[in-house]
Short mmCIF file of C-alpha atoms and ligand atoms in Angstrom, two decimals:
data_model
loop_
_atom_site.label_atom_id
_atom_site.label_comp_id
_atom_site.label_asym_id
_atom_site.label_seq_id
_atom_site.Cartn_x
_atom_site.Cartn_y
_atom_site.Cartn_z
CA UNK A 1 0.00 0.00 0.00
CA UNK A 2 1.46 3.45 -1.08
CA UNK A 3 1.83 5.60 2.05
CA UNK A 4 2.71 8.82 0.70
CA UNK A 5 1.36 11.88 2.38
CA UNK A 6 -0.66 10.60 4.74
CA UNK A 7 0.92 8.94 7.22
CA UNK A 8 3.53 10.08 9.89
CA UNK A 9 6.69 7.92 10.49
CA UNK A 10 7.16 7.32 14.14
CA UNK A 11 10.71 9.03 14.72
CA UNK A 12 13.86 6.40 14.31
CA UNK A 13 11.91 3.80 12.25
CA UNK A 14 14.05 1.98 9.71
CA UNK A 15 12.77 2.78 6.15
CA UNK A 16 12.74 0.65 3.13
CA UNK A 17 11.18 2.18 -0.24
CA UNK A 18 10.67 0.47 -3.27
CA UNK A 19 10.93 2.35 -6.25
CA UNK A 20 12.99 2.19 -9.43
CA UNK A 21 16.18 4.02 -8.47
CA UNK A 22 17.98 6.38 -10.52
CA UNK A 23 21.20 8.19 -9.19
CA UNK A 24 25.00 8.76 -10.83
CA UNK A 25 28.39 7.62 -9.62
CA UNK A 26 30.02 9.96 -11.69
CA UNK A 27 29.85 12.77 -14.31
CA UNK A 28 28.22 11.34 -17.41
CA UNK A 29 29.40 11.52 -20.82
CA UNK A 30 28.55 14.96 -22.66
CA UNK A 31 26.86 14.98 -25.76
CA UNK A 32 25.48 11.75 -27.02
CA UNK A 33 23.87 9.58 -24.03
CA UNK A 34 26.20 6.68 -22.79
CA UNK A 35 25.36 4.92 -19.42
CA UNK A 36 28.19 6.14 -18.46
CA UNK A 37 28.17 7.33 -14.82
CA UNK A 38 24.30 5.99 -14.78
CA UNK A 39 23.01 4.06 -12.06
CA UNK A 40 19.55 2.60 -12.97
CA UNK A 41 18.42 -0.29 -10.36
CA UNK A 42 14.49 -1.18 -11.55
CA UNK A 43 12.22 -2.79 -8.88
CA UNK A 44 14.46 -2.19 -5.75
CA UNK A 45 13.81 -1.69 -2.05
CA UNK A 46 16.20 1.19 -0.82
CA UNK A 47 17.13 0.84 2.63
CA UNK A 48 17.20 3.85 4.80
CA UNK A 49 18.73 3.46 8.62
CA UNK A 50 17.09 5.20 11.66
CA UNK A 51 20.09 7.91 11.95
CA UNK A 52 18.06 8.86 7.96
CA UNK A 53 21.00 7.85 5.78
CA UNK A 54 20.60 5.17 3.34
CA UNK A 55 22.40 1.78 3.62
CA UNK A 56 22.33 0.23 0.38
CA UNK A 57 19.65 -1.48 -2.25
CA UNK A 58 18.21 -4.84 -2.58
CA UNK A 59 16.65 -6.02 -5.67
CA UNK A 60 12.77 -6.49 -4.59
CA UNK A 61 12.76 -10.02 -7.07
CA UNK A 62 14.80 -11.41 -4.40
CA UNK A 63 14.86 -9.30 -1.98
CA UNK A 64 12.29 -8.83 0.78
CA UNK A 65 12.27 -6.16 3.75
CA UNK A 66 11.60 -8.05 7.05
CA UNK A 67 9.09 -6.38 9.97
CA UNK A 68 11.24 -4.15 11.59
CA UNK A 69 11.77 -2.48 8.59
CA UNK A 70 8.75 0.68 8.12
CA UNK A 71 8.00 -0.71 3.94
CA UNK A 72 6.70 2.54 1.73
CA UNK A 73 5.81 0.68 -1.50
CA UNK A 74 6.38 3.00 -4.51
CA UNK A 75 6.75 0.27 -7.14
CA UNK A 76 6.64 1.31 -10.71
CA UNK A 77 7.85 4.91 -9.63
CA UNK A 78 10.90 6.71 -9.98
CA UNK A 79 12.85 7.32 -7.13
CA UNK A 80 15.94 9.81 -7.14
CA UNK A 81 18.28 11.91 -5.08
CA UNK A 82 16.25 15.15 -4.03
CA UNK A 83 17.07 18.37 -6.13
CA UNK A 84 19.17 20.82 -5.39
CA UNK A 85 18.50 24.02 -6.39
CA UNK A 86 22.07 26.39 -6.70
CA UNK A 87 20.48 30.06 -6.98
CA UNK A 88 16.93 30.96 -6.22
CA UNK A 89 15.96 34.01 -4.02
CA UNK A 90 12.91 33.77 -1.47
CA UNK A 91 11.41 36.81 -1.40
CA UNK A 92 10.63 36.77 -5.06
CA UNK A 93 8.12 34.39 -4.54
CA UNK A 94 6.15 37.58 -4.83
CA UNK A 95 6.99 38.58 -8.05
CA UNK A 96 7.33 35.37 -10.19
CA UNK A 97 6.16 35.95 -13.58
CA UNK A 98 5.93 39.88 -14.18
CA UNK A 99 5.44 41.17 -17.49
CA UNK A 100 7.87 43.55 -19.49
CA UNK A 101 10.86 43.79 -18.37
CA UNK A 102 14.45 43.04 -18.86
CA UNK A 103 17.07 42.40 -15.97
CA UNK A 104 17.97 46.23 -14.59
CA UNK A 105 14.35 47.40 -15.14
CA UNK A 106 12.86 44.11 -14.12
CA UNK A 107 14.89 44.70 -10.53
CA UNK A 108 13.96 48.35 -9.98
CA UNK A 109 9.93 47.58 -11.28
CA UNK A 110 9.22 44.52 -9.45
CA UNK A 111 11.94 42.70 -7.06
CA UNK A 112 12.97 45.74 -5.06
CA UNK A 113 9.90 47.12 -4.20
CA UNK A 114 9.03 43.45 -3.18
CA UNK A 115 12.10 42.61 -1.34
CA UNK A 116 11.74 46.41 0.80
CA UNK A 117 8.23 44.30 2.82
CA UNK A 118 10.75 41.31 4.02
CA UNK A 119 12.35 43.91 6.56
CA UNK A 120 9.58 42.64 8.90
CA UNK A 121 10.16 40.17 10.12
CA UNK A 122 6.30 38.68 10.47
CA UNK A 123 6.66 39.21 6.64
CA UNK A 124 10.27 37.67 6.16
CA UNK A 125 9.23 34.47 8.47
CA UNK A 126 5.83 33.94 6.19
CA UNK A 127 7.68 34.06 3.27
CA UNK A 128 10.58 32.18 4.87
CA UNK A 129 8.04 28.90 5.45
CA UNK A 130 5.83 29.62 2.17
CA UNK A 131 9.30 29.14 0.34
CA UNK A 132 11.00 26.23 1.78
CA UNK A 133 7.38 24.22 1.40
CA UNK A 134 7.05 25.35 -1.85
CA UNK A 135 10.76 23.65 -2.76
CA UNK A 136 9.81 20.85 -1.15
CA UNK A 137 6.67 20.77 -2.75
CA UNK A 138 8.93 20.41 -6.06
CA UNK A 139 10.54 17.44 -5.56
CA UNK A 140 13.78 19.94 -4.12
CA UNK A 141 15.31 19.17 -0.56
CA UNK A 142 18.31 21.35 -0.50
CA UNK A 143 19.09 24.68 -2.29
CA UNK A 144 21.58 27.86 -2.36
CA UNK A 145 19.00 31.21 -1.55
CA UNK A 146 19.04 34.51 -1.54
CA UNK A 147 17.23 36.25 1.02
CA UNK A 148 17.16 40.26 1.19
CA UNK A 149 19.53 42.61 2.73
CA UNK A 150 17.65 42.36 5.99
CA UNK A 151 19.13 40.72 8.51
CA UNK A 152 15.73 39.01 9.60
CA UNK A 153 15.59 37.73 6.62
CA UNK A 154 17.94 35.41 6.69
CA UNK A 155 17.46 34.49 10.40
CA UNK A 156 13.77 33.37 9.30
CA UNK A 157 15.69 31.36 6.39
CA UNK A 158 17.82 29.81 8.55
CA UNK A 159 15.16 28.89 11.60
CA UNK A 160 12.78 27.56 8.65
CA UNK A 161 15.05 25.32 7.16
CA UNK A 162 16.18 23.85 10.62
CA UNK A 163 12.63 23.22 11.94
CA UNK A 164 12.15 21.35 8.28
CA UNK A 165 16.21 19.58 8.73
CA UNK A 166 16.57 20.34 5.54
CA UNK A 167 19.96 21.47 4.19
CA UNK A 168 20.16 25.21 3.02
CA UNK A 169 22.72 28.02 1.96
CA UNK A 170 21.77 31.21 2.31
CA UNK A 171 22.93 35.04 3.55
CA UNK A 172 21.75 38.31 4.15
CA UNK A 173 22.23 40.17 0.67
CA UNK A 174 25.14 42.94 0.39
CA UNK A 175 24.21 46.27 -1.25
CA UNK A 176 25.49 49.78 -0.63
CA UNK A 177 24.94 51.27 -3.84
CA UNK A 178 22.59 51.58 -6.87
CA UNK A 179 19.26 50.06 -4.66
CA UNK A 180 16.56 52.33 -3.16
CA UNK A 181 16.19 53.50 0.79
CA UNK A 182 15.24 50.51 2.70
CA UNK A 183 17.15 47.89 0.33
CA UNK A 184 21.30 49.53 1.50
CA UNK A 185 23.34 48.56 4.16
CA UNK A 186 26.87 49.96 4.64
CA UNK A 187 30.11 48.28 5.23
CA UNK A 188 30.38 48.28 8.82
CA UNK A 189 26.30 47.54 9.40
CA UNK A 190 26.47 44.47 7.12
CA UNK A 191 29.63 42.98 8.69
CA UNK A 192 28.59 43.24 12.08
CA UNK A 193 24.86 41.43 10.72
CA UNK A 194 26.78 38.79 8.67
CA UNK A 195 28.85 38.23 11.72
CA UNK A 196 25.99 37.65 13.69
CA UNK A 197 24.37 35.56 11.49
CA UNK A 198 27.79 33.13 11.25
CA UNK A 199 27.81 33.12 14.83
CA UNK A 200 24.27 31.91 14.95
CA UNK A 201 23.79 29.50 12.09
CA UNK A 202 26.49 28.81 10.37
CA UNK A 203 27.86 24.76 10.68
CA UNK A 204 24.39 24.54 12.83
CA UNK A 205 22.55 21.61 11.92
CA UNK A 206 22.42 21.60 7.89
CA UNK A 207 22.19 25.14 7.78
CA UNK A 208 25.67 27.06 5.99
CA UNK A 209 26.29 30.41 5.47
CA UNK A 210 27.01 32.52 2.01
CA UNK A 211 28.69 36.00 2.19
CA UNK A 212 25.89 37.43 -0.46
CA UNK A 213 26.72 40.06 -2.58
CA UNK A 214 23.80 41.00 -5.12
CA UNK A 215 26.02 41.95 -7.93
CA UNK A 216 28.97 43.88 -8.49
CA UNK A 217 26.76 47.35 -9.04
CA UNK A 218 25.08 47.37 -6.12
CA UNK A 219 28.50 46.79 -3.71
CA UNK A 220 31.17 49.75 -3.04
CA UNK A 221 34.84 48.05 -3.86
CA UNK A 222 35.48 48.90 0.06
CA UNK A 223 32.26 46.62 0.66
CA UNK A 224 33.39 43.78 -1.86
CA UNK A 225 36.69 43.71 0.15
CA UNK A 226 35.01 43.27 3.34
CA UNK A 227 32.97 40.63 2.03
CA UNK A 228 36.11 39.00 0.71
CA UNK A 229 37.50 39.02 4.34
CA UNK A 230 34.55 37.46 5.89
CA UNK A 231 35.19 34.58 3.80
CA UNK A 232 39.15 34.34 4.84
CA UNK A 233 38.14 34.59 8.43
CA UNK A 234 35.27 32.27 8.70
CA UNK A 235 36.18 28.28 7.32
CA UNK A 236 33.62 26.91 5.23
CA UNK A 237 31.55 30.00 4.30
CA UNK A 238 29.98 29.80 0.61
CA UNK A 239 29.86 33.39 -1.83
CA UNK A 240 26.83 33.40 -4.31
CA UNK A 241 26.13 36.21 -6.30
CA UNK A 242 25.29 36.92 -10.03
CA UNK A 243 27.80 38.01 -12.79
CA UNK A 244 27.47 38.40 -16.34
CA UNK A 245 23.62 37.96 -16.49
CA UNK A 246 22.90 40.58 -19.34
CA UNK A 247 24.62 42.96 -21.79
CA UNK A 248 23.74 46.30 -20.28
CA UNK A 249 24.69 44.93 -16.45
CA UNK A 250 27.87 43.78 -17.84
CA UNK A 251 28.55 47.58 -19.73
CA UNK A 252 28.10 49.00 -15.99
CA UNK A 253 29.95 47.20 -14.09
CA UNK A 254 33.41 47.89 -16.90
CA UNK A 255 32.06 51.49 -16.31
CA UNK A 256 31.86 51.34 -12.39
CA UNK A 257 35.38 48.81 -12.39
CA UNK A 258 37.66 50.19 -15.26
CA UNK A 259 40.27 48.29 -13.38
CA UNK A 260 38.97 45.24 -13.84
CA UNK A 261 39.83 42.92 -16.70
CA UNK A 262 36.20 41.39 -17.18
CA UNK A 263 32.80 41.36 -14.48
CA UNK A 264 34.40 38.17 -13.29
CA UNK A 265 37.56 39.58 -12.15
CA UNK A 266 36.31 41.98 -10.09
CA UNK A 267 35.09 39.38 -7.88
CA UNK A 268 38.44 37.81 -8.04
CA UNK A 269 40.10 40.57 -6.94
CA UNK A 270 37.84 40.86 -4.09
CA UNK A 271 39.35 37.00 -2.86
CA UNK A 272 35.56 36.28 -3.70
CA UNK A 273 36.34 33.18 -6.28
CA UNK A 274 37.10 30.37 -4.47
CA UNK A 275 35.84 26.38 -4.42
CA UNK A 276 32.62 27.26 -2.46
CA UNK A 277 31.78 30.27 -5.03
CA UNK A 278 28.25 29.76 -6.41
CA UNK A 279 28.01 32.53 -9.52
CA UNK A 280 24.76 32.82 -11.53
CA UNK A 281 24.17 32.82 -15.14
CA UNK A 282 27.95 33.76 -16.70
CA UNK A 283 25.90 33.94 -19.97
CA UNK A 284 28.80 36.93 -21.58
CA UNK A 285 31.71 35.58 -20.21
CA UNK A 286 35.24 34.73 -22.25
CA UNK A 287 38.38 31.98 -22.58
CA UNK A 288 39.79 34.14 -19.77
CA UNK A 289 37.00 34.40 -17.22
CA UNK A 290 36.28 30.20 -17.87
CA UNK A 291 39.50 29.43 -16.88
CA UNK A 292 39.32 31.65 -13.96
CA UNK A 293 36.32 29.70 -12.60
CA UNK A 294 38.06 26.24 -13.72
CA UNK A 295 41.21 27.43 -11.78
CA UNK A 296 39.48 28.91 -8.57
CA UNK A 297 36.88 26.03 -8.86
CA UNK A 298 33.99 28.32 -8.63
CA UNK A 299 30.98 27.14 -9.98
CA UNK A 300 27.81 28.83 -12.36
CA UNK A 301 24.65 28.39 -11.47
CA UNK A 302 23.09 27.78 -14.87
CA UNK A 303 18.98 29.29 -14.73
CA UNK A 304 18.06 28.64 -18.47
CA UNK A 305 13.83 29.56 -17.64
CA UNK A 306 15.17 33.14 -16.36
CA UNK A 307 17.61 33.99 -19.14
CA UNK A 308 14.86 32.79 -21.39
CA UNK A 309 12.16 35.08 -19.96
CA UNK A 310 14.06 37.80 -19.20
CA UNK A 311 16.00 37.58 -22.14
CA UNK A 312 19.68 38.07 -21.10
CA UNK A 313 20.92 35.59 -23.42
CA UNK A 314 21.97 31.54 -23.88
CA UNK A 315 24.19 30.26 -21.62
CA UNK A 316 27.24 28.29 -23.89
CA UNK A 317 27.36 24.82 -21.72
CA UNK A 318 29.90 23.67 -24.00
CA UNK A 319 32.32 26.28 -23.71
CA UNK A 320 32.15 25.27 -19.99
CA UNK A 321 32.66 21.48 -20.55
CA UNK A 322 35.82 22.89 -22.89
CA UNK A 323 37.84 24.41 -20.52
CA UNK A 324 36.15 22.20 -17.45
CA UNK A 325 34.61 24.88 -14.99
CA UNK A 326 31.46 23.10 -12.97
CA UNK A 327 28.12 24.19 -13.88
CA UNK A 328 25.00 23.27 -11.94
CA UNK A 329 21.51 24.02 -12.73
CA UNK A 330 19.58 26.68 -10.97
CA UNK A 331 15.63 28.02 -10.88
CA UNK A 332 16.27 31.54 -10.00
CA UNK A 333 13.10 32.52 -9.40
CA UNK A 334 11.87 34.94 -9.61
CA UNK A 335 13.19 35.88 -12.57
CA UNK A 336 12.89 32.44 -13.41
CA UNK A 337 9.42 30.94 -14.04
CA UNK A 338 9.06 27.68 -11.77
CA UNK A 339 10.49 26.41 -8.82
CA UNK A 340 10.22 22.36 -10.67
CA UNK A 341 13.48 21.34 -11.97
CA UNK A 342 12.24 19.24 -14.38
CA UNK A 343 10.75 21.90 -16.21
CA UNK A 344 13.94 23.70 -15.41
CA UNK A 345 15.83 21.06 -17.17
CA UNK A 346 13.66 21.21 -20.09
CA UNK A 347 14.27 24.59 -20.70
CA UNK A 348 18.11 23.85 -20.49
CA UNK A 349 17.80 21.56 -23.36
CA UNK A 350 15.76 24.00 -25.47
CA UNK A 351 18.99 26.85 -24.62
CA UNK A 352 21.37 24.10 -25.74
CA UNK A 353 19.25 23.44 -28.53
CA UNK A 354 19.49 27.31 -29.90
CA UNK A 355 23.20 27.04 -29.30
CA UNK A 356 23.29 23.76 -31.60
CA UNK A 357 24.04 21.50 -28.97
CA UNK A 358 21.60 18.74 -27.28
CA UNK A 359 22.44 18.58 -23.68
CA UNK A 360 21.55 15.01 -22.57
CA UNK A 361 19.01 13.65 -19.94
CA UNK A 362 22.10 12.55 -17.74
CA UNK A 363 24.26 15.43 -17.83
CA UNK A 364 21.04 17.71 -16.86
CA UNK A 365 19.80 15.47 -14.05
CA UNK A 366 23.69 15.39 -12.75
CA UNK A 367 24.24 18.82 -12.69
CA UNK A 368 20.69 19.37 -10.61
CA UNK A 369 21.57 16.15 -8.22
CA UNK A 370 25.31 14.79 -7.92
CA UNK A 371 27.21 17.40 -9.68
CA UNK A 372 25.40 20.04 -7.87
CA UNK A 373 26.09 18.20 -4.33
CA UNK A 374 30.21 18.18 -5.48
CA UNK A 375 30.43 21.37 -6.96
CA UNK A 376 29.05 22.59 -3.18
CA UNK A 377 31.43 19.94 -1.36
CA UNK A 378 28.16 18.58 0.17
CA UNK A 379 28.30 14.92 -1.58
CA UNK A 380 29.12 13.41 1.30
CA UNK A 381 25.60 14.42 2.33
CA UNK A 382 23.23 14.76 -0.66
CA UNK A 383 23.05 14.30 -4.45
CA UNK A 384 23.06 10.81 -4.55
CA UNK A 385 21.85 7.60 -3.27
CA UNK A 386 25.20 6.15 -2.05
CA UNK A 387 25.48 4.10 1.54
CA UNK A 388 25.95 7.46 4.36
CA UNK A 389 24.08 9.90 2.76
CA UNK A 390 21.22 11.50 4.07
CA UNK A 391 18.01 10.06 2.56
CA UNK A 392 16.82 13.49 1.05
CA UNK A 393 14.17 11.78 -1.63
CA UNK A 394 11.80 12.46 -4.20
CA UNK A 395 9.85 9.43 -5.76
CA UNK A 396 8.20 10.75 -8.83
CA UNK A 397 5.26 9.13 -11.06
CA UNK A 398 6.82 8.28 -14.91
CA UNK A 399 4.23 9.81 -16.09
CA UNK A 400 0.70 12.25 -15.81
CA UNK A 401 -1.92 12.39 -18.08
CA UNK A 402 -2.74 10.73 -21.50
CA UNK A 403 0.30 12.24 -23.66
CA UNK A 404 2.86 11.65 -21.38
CA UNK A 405 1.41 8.22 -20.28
CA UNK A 406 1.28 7.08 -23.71
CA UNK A 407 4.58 8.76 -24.25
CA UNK A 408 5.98 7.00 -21.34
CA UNK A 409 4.52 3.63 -22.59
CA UNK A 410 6.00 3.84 -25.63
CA UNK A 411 9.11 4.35 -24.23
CA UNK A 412 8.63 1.61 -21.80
CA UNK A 413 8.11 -0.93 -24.75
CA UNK A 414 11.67 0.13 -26.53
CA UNK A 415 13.37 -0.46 -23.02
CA UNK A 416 11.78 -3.75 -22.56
CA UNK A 417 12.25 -4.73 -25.83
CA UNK A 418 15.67 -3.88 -26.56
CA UNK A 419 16.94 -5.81 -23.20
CA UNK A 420 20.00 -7.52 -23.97
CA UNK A 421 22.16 -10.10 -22.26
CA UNK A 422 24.99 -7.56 -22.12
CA UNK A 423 23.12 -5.22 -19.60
CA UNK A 424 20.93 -1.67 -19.99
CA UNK A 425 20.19 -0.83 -22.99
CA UNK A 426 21.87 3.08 -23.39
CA UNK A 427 19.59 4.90 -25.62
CA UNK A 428 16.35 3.59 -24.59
CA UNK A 429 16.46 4.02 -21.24
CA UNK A 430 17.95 7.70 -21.97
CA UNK A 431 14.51 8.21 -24.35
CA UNK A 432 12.23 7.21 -21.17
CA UNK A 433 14.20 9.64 -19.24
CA UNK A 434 14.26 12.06 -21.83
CA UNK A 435 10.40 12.02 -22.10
CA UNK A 436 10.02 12.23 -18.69
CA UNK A 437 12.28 14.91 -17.80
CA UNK A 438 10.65 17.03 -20.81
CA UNK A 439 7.08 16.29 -19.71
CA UNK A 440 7.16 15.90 -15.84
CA UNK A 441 6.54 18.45 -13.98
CA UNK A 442 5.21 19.00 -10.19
CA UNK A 443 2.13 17.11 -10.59
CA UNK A 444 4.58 14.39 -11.32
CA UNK A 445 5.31 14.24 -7.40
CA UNK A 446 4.49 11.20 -5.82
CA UNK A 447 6.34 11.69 -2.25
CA UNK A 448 9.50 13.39 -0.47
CA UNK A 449 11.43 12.32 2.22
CA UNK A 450 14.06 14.79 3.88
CA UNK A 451 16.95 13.11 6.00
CA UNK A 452 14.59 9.94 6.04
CA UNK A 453 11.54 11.28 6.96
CA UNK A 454 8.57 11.81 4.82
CA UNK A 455 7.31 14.91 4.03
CA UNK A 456 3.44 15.90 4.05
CA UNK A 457 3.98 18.20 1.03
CA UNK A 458 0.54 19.03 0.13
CA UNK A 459 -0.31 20.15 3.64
CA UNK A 460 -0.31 24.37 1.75
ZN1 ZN Q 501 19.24 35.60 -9.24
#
């Protein structure tokens, strides 16, 4: 009997689910599909311990869970690592799909105005909870957030994610320039707040914190220093912000930095570019700037559904798998237009697609699972469903509806058909993937488990 949503594990029960279970081992091939990297285990029970981290798979043909194991029977499902979403901000919840603007207009029209009501803190802890459920509520258990410049903000971030154990990166937001009264800090104000914050939450349960800055216009050079010294004097500490989003941004930050070499390298020269960098977009970067990122081992947060609505551009994924800088994959509402990463995904393969490229099912569902989870330095934790993780789940149905069932059934023939002694078949099991990536989208969500427990994700 299928469980899902409606019944409460008691705490410390061991968990088995049976799904069909789809995680990587390692970065797949780009280009055409090859399994590669692919871990596809049909029909298995997935064993999760009371402590919430999984301890291996049994096949359920031979294979059967014995009483004192709590049995959540998801057969014919898919089952994979939770997402994890590398750059979305919170408090644009409020201003998801707003007409008629481009990125510099689009911030002054819509976000700012929005993100000035999250200085209260009623306000900022409403929007805090409304947010994480709504991730959740997408099949996405861990993610890398911006919150505003309020201190409160974050706080109601942080104290959200811990009361849901789920694993979150997020920071008050630096900006002492170019944003209207209410949205600036100054340089001493935000490091005594960001210092705070560390204090509090940082290393405290799954919670980490990410010195913030917006983007490169809206911090003073002597407030991009201090931000690069938080991150020398606190270990661990991530850095998100955005860089090279759109064509006019990137013209004013060469006119406010004419000592810079590119955008990118005034974030370099800040000591912001390190392992644990998260940058968004880096649609109009160069050679120079890629091997920057490859050499610091920052990462970009890819958000194809924003740079397609606002229009900044197509972000070149093979220039990055060139020169061998990480990319994840990234929502970033609410410029971007869902909070599902399957329909995030899809939208990755259409920007390939305009570039001349086809990005493959594995690549995209690596770069929003495992490679997301390494480029962070978290995959000891999430991303995958190796023995010692935490059991941060989503089990989705193959399918919804008549085109996508009969889509899915079609697909399902090819991969039963084309089973061959020498193992799993590469490109038809890709095409079922394929389809269902392309056509899935929240409705898809059968159940969510964070750290082993399930979540009631359709309580909103
Ligand atoms: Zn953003």
């Amino acid at each position: 009997m299928n469980t899902a949503h409606k019944l409460a594990r008691t705490p410390a029960q061991k968990l088995a689910l049976r799904a069909d279970l789809l995680d990587f081992t390692a970065a797949p091939s780009w280009g055409s599909p090859t399994l590669h990297g692919v871990r596809f285990r049909p029909d298995h029970w997935l064993m999760v311990g009371e402590d919430g981290r999984i301890q291996g798979a049994e096949p359920a043909a031979s294979f059967t869970p014995g009483p004192d194991w709590q049995r959540h029977d998801h057969r014919g499902q898919l089952l994979i690592p939770g997402f994890i979403d590398t750059h979305v901000h919170a408090p644009q919840l409020d201003v998801i799909a707003s007409w008629g603007t481009g990125l510099l207009d689009w911030l002054e029209t819509y976000t700012f105005p929005a993100e000035q009501r999250h200085a209260h803190p009623e306000v900022a802890a409403d929007g805090a909870a409304r947010f994480l459920d709504a991730l959740l509520a997408h099949g996405t258990t861990a993610a890398v957030v911006f919150a505003t410049v309020h201190r409160t903000s974050a706080e109601a971030l942080f104290a959200a994610a811990a009361q849901r154990g789920m694993r979150l990166v997020t920071g008050k937001v630096l900006m002492d320039r170019n944003a209207p009264e209410g949205l600036r800090d100054d340089v001493e104000g935000a490091r005594a707040d960001c210092e705070a914050l560390i204090q509090r939450w940082h290393g405290q349960g799954r919670n980490s914190y990410a010195v913030t800055v917006r983007f490169a216009v809206t911090s003073t050079p002597e407030q991009l220093a201090m931000a690069g010294e938080l991150g020398r004097r606190h270990a661990g500490l991530y850095m998100q912000t955005h860089v090279a989003e759109n064509r006019d941004e990137v013209a004013w930050v060469a006119k406010l930095f004419p000592e810079a070499r590119s955008y990118l390298d005034v974030y370099h020269r800040a000591g912001l570019l390190h392992e644990r960098a998260v940058l968004a977009h880096g649609i109009w970067l160069d050679t120079g700037d890629r091997a920057l990122l490859r050499d610091t081992g920052a990462q970009i947060a890819h958000c194809p559904s924003s740079n397609l609505f606002l229009g900044s551009g197509l972000f070149d994924w093979q220039a990055a798998v060139d020169i061998g800088h990480r990319v994840s994959i990234a929502t970033d509402v609410g410029g971007g237009t869902t909070l599902c990463m399957p329909r995030t995904l899809a939208e990755a393969y259409k920007v390939q697609a305009l570039r001349g490229t086809r990005l493959n099912a594995w690549t995209a569902l690596h770069a929003a699972t495992r490679g997301a989870a390494e480029a962070l330095g978290l995959s000891h934790e999430i991303g995958h469903l190796g023995e010692g993780t935490l059991a941060d789940l989503a089990v989705w149905h193959w399918a919804q509806g008549p085109v996508a069932t009969h889509r899915d059934a079609v697909a399902t023939g090819a991969v039963l058909s084309a089973a061959a002694p020498a193992g799993l078949p590469a490109q038809p099991l890709h095409a079922r993937v394929f389809a269902w990536m392309t056509l899935a989208d929240e409705r898809n969500l059968a159940a969510v488990y964070v750290a082993g427990r399930q979540v009631n994700f359709r309580r909103a």
